[in-house]
Short mmCIF file of C-alpha atoms in Angstrom, two decimals:
data_model
loop_
_atom_site.label_atom_id
_atom_site.label_comp_id
_atom_site.label_asym_id
_atom_site.label_seq_id
_atom_site.Cartn_x
_atom_site.Cartn_y
_atom_site.Cartn_z
CA MET A 1 83.71 119.73 63.33
CA THR A 2 81.59 121.59 60.79
CA SER A 3 79.58 119.39 58.43
CA VAL A 4 79.52 120.03 54.68
CA VAL A 5 76.61 118.38 52.88
CA PHE A 6 76.85 117.68 49.13
CA VAL A 7 73.68 117.12 47.09
CA HIS A 8 74.29 115.64 43.64
CA GLY A 9 72.47 116.44 40.44
CA PHE A 10 70.29 114.48 38.02
CA MET A 11 71.66 110.95 37.49
CA GLY A 12 74.48 111.66 39.95
CA GLY A 13 75.44 110.10 43.26
CA SER A 14 77.55 110.42 46.37
CA ARG A 15 80.62 108.76 44.84
CA GLN A 16 81.23 111.70 42.53
CA TRP A 17 82.24 113.82 45.56
CA GLN A 18 85.14 111.61 46.70
CA GLY A 19 87.70 114.20 45.59
CA GLN A 20 86.00 116.88 47.66
CA ALA A 21 85.84 114.67 50.74
CA GLU A 22 89.57 114.03 50.50
CA ALA A 23 90.37 117.72 49.95
CA LEU A 24 88.39 119.02 52.95
CA PRO A 25 90.03 117.19 55.87
CA GLY A 26 88.95 119.81 58.40
CA PHE A 27 85.26 119.21 57.70
CA ASP A 28 82.80 116.38 58.21
CA VAL A 29 81.84 115.73 54.58
CA ILE A 30 78.43 114.15 53.99
CA ALA A 31 77.51 113.22 50.42
CA LEU A 32 73.88 112.21 50.02
CA ASP A 33 72.37 109.77 47.55
CA LEU A 34 68.89 110.96 46.61
CA PRO A 35 66.07 108.40 46.33
CA GLY A 36 66.26 106.70 42.94
CA PHE A 37 69.90 107.68 42.35
CA GLY A 38 73.40 106.44 43.16
CA GLU A 39 73.56 104.11 46.16
CA ASN A 40 69.84 104.73 46.76
CA ALA A 41 68.81 103.70 43.26
CA GLN A 42 66.62 100.98 44.81
CA LEU A 43 64.43 103.61 46.51
CA GLU A 44 61.41 105.14 44.82
CA ALA A 45 62.31 108.38 43.08
CA LEU A 46 60.34 111.44 44.17
CA ASP A 47 58.25 113.61 41.87
CA SER A 48 59.09 117.10 43.13
CA ILE A 49 62.12 119.21 44.02
CA ALA A 50 60.45 120.20 47.30
CA GLY A 51 59.97 116.51 48.09
CA TYR A 52 63.67 115.82 47.61
CA ALA A 53 64.50 118.78 49.87
CA GLU A 54 62.24 117.46 52.61
CA TRP A 55 63.77 114.00 52.26
CA ALA A 56 67.31 115.41 52.53
CA LEU A 57 66.51 117.46 55.62
CA ASN A 58 64.89 114.43 57.29
CA GLU A 59 67.86 112.23 56.35
CA LEU A 60 70.26 114.70 57.95
CA THR A 61 68.12 114.89 61.07
CA GLU A 62 68.20 111.09 61.34
CA ARG A 63 72.00 111.25 61.12
CA GLY A 64 72.10 113.83 63.91
CA VAL A 65 73.25 116.66 61.64
CA GLU A 66 71.37 119.84 62.53
CA ARG A 67 73.55 122.68 61.17
CA PHE A 68 75.77 122.46 58.13
CA HIS A 69 77.27 124.07 55.06
CA LEU A 70 75.38 123.00 51.94
CA VAL A 71 76.54 122.40 48.34
CA GLY A 72 74.08 121.62 45.55
CA HIS A 73 75.02 120.75 41.97
CA SER A 74 72.66 121.00 38.98
CA MET A 75 69.29 119.49 40.03
CA GLY A 76 70.85 119.32 43.50
CA GLY A 77 71.21 123.10 43.32
CA MET A 78 67.45 123.35 42.96
CA ILE A 79 66.99 121.00 45.89
CA VAL A 80 69.28 122.99 48.19
CA GLN A 81 67.41 126.19 47.33
CA GLU A 82 64.30 124.42 48.60
CA MET A 83 66.17 123.22 51.69
CA VAL A 84 67.08 126.84 52.49
CA SER A 85 63.45 127.82 52.02
CA GLN A 86 62.22 125.02 54.30
CA ALA A 87 64.86 125.26 57.04
CA PRO A 88 67.01 128.42 56.71
CA GLU A 89 68.12 128.21 60.35
CA ARG A 90 69.97 124.93 59.71
CA ILE A 91 72.26 126.13 56.91
CA ASP A 92 75.39 128.18 57.65
CA ARG A 93 76.74 128.66 54.12
CA LEU A 94 75.28 127.79 50.74
CA VAL A 95 77.00 126.87 47.47
CA LEU A 96 74.91 126.88 44.29
CA TYR A 97 77.03 125.12 41.70
CA GLY A 98 76.22 124.62 38.02
CA THR A 99 72.57 125.34 38.67
CA GLY A 100 69.83 127.93 38.30
CA ALA A 101 66.52 129.16 39.65
CA THR A 102 64.28 127.45 37.07
CA GLY A 103 63.87 123.82 36.13
CA VAL A 104 63.16 124.54 32.48
CA LEU A 105 66.61 125.58 31.31
CA PRO A 106 67.07 128.16 28.58
CA GLY A 107 69.74 126.96 26.16
CA ARG A 108 69.93 123.42 27.62
CA PHE A 109 71.65 120.95 25.27
CA GLU A 110 68.16 119.56 24.60
CA THR A 111 64.66 120.24 25.96
CA ILE A 112 63.32 118.19 28.86
CA GLY A 113 60.62 116.84 26.54
CA THR A 114 63.29 115.64 24.12
CA SER A 115 65.23 114.04 26.98
CA LYS A 116 62.14 112.12 28.06
CA ARG A 117 61.37 110.87 24.57
CA ARG A 118 64.97 109.80 24.00
CA ALA A 119 65.14 108.07 27.40
CA ARG A 120 62.07 105.99 26.62
CA ALA A 121 63.43 105.10 23.19
CA ASP A 122 67.04 104.38 24.19
CA GLY A 123 66.61 102.90 27.68
CA PRO A 124 68.32 103.92 30.93
CA LYS A 125 71.90 102.75 30.30
CA THR A 126 72.27 104.40 26.91
CA THR A 127 70.61 107.54 28.31
CA ALA A 128 72.98 107.55 31.29
CA ARG A 129 76.09 107.43 29.13
CA ARG A 130 74.78 110.03 26.67
CA ILE A 131 73.82 112.55 29.35
CA ALA A 132 76.97 111.99 31.42
CA ALA A 133 79.05 112.91 28.35
CA THR A 134 77.46 116.37 28.24
CA TRP A 135 78.88 117.16 31.68
CA PHE A 136 82.47 117.26 30.42
CA LEU A 137 84.32 119.52 28.02
CA LYS A 138 86.01 116.46 26.49
CA ARG A 139 82.79 114.43 26.66
CA GLU A 140 83.53 110.66 26.64
CA GLU A 141 87.28 111.35 26.58
CA ALA A 142 87.25 113.05 29.98
CA ASP A 143 89.14 111.21 32.73
CA ALA A 144 86.11 111.15 35.05
CA TYR A 145 83.55 110.23 32.41
CA GLU A 146 83.46 106.46 32.96
CA ASN A 147 83.01 106.79 36.73
CA CYS A 148 80.17 109.28 36.30
CA ALA A 149 78.55 107.15 33.61
CA ALA A 150 78.69 104.14 35.94
CA ILE A 151 76.89 106.12 38.65
CA ALA A 152 74.29 107.35 36.16
CA GLU A 153 73.70 103.81 34.90
CA LYS A 154 72.27 102.87 38.30
CA CYS A 155 69.13 104.91 37.51
CA SER A 156 65.96 103.19 36.35
CA ILE A 157 63.87 104.62 33.54
CA ARG A 158 61.28 105.61 36.15
CA ALA A 159 63.86 107.60 38.13
CA ILE A 160 65.01 109.34 34.95
CA LEU A 161 61.51 110.34 33.89
CA THR A 162 60.44 111.31 37.41
CA GLY A 163 63.54 113.45 37.88
CA LEU A 164 62.91 115.24 34.61
CA ASP A 165 59.30 115.88 35.62
CA ALA A 166 60.42 117.24 39.00
CA MET A 167 62.76 119.73 37.33
CA GLN A 168 60.23 120.75 34.69
CA GLY A 169 57.68 121.67 37.34
CA TRP A 170 60.00 123.74 39.54
CA SER A 171 60.91 127.41 39.88
CA GLY A 172 62.64 129.18 42.75
CA VAL A 173 62.85 132.62 41.16
CA GLU A 174 60.41 134.32 43.52
CA ARG A 175 62.31 133.08 46.59
CA LEU A 176 65.83 134.16 45.62
CA ALA A 177 65.63 137.60 47.23
CA ALA A 178 64.58 136.00 50.52
CA ILE A 179 67.75 133.91 50.84
CA GLN A 180 69.74 135.35 53.75
CA THR A 181 72.34 132.57 53.95
CA LYS A 182 75.86 133.55 52.87
CA THR A 183 75.99 132.21 49.31
CA LEU A 184 78.61 131.32 46.70
CA VAL A 185 77.62 130.71 43.08
CA ILE A 186 80.02 128.51 41.06
CA TRP A 187 79.87 128.06 37.28
CA GLY A 188 82.03 126.39 34.65
CA ASP A 189 82.37 128.91 31.85
CA LEU A 190 81.64 126.33 29.12
CA ASP A 191 78.71 124.63 30.85
CA ARG A 192 76.38 123.15 28.20
CA THR A 193 73.53 122.66 30.66
CA TYR A 194 73.29 125.98 32.50
CA PRO A 195 73.99 129.14 30.50
CA TRP A 196 75.38 132.35 31.99
CA CYS A 197 71.89 133.90 32.28
CA GLN A 198 70.94 131.32 34.92
CA THR A 199 74.15 131.86 36.86
CA GLU A 200 73.87 135.64 36.65
CA GLN A 201 70.30 135.51 37.94
CA LEU A 202 71.40 133.66 41.08
CA TRP A 203 74.39 135.93 41.64
CA GLN A 204 72.44 139.17 41.16
CA SER A 205 69.25 138.13 42.99
CA ILE A 206 70.69 136.72 46.23
CA GLY A 207 71.89 139.54 48.46
CA GLY A 208 75.67 139.60 48.91
CA ALA A 209 76.25 136.44 46.87
CA ASN A 210 79.80 135.74 45.73
CA LEU A 211 80.62 134.37 42.28
CA ALA A 212 83.39 131.99 41.15
CA VAL A 213 83.79 131.14 37.46
CA ILE A 214 85.94 128.08 36.75
CA PRO A 215 87.61 128.46 33.32
CA GLU A 216 87.69 125.83 30.59
CA CYS A 217 85.11 123.63 32.31
CA ALA A 218 81.71 122.30 31.39
CA HIS A 219 79.07 121.04 33.86
CA ALA A 220 81.38 118.99 36.11
CA ALA A 221 84.01 121.53 37.14
CA HIS A 222 84.60 119.67 40.42
CA LEU A 223 85.90 116.75 38.35
CA GLU A 224 87.53 118.68 35.49
CA LYS A 225 89.43 121.20 37.64
CA PRO A 226 89.27 119.61 41.11
CA GLU A 227 92.18 121.46 42.72
CA LEU A 228 90.83 124.88 41.75
CA PHE A 229 87.26 123.92 42.64
CA ASN A 230 88.30 122.55 46.03
CA SER A 231 90.38 125.61 46.87
CA VAL A 232 87.39 127.85 46.12
CA LEU A 233 85.20 125.77 48.45
CA GLU A 234 87.77 125.71 51.25
CA GLU A 235 88.29 129.47 51.04
CA PHE A 236 84.55 130.14 51.19
CA PHE A 237 83.93 127.78 54.10
CA SER A 238 86.94 128.97 56.11
CA ASN A 239 86.36 132.75 56.03
#
């Protein structure tokens, strides 16, 4: 059975992929929790995107998973780009979802510096709930908001600040043209975090990349329009 590995974004966790695991019965779905986040919130957060990629590859090796399809969301999309760079022979198909090729995001709902200052001032739980709201078109009124906020609340202030530093110091632009893995780029058309220019850069720079735009969604299309999102994934992995 083919494995599909999901890598969550900043302040995310494995539990946010439950709907995808249930919708892909023909695949072995593996949802990771990065150090400092989700069910691994007790672990020390890492200070670089490349470090998270190395950790993820080692974790999969320890689980006996050598080849797999790979899905990365938001910060996780940066991490999976690094995983492809470090071990291209292990990845059959790549999904870059709600992400980009630079850690400093043009048009982000606030700058990374502002996020760091507000996190220190407000504390981790308030920060978790505020940032989780930006992922949804309906913000706090979204059906999946409370579950995502609960996952985000597991993060310590150190994990929040370290994750922001890791993103701020990362760029994968120069490596995009070298990606040979069959790639699908997915974007919610009302994403507040990643503007179209980031999505377009991925789509146009990776040879033969496919593009799927999910309408009337913000940053968490897999939770806002799960049936459409899941059908796009299944189609891409099955053909």
